[in-house]
JSON list of C-alpha atoms in Angstrom, two decimals:
[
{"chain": "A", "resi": 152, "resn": "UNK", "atom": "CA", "xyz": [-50.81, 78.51, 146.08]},
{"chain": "A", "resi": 153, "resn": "UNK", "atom": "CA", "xyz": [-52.67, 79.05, 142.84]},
{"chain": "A", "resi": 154, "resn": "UNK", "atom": "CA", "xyz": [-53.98, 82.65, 142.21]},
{"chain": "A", "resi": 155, "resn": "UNK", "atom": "CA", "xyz": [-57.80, 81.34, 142.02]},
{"chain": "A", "resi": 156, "resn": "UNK", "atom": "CA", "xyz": [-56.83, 79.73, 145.08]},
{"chain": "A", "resi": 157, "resn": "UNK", "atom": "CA", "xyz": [-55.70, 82.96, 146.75]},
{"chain": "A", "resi": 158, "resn": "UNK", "atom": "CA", "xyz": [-58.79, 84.39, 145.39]},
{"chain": "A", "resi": 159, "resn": "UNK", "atom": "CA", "xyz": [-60.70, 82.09, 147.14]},
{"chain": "A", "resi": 160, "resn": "UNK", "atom": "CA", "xyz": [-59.34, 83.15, 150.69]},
{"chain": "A", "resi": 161, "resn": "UNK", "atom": "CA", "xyz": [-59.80, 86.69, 150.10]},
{"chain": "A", "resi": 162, "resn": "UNK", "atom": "CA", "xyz": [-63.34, 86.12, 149.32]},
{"chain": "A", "resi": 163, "resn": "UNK", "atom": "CA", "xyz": [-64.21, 84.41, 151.95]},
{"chain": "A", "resi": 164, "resn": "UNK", "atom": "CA", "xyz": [-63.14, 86.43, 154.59]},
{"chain": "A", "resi": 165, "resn": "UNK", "atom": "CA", "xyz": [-64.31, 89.83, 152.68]},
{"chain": "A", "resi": 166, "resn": "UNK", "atom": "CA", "xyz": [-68.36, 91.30, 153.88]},
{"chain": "A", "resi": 167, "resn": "UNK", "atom": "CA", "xyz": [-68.87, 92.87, 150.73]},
{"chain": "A", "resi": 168, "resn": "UNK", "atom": "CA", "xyz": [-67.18, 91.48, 147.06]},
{"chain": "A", "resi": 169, "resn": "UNK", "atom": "CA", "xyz": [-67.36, 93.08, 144.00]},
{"chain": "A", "resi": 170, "resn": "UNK", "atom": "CA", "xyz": [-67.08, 91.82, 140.74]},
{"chain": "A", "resi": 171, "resn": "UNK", "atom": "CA", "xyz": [-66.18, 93.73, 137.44]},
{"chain": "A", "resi": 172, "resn": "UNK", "atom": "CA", "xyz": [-66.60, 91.84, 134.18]},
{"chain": "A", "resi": 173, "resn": "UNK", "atom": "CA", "xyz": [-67.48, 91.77, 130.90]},
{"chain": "A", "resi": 174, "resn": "UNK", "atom": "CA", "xyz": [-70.68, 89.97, 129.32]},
{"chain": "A", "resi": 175, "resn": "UNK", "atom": "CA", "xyz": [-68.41, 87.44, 127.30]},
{"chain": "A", "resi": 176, "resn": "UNK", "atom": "CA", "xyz": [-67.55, 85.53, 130.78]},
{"chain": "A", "resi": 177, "resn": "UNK", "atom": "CA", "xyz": [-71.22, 84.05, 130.98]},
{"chain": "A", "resi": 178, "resn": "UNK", "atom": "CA", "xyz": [-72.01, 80.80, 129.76]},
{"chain": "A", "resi": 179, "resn": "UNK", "atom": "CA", "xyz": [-68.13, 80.02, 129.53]},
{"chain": "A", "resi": 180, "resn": "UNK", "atom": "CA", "xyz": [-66.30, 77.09, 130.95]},
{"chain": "A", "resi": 181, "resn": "UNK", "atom": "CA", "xyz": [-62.49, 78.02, 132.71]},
{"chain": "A", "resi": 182, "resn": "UNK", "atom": "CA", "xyz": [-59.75, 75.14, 134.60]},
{"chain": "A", "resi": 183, "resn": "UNK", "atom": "CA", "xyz": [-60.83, 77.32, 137.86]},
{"chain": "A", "resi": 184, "resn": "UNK", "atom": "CA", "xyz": [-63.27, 79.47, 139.35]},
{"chain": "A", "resi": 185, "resn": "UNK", "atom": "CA", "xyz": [-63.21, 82.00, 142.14]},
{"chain": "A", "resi": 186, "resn": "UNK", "atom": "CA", "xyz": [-65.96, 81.77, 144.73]},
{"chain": "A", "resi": 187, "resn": "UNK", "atom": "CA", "xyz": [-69.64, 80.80, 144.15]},
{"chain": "A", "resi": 188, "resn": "UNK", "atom": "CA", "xyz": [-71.98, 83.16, 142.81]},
{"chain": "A", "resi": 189, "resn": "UNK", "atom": "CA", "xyz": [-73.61, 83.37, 146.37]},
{"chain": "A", "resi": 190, "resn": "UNK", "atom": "CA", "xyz": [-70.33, 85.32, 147.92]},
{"chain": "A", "resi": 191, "resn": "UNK", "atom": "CA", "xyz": [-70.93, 88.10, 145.08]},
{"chain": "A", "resi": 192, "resn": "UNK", "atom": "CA", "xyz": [-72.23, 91.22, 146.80]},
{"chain": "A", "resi": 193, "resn": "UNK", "atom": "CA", "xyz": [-72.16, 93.45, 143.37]},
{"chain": "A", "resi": 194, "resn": "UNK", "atom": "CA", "xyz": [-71.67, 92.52, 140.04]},
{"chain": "A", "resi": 195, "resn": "UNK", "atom": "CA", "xyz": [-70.69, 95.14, 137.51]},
{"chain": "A", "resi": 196, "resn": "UNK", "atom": "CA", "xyz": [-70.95, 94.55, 134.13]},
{"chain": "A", "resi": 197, "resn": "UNK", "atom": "CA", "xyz": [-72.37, 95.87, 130.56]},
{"chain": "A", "resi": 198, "resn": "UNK", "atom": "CA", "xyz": [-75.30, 95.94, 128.72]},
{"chain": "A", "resi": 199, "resn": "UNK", "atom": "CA", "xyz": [-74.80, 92.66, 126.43]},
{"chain": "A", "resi": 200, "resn": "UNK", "atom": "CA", "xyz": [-75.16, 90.16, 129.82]},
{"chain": "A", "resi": 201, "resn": "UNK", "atom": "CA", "xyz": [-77.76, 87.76, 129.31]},
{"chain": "A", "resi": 202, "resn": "UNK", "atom": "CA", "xyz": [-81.21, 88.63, 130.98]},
{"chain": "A", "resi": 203, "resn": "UNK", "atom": "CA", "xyz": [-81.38, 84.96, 132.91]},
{"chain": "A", "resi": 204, "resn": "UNK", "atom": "CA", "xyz": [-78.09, 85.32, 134.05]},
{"chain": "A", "resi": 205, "resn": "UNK", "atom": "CA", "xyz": [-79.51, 88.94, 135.33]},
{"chain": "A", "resi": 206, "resn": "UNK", "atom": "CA", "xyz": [-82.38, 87.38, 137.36]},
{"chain": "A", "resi": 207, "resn": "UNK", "atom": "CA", "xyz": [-80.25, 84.43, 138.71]},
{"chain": "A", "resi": 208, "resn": "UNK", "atom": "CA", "xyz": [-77.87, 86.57, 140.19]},
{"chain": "A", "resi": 209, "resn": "UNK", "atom": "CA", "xyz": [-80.43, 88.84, 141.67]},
{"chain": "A", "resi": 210, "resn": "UNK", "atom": "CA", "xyz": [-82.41, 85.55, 142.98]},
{"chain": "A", "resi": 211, "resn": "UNK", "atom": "CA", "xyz": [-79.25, 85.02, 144.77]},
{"chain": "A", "resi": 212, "resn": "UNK", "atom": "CA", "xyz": [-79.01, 88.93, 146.47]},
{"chain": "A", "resi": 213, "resn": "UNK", "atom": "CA", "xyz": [-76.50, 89.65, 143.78]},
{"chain": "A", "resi": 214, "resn": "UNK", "atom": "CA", "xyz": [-77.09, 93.81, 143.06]},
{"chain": "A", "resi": 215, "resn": "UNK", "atom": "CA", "xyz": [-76.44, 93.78, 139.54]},
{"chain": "A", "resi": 216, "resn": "UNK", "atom": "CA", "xyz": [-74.87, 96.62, 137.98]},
{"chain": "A", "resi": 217, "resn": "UNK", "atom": "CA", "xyz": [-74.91, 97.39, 133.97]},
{"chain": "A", "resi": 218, "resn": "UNK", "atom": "CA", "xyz": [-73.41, 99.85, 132.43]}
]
């Protein structure tokens, strides 16, 4: 099994997931992803995110953490 894969399990049967990453993440294009944005619970991050990625995230219940 692939690690996004096993990623992908975890998620889904997690209440809460938290994500750590930095600002350079957004707006890129990876072979794989792990879970949709809608199975994010908190995103941390810092202070160079994007503002629109910001409110999208938050549209979707994300709490969005910068710091």
């Amino acid at each position: 099994m692939m690690r996004a894969e096993i990623a992908d399990t975890i998620i889904q049967k997690k209440r809460r997931n938290i994500v750590l990453t930095d600002s350079s993440k957004f707006g890129q294009i990876f072979p794989s992803s792990i879970g949709d944005t809608s199975e994010i619970s908190i995103l941390l991050t810092d202070d160079a995110v994007p503002k629109d990625v910001v409110t999208h995230l938050q549209s979707k219940q994300v709490e969005v953490i910068i710091g």
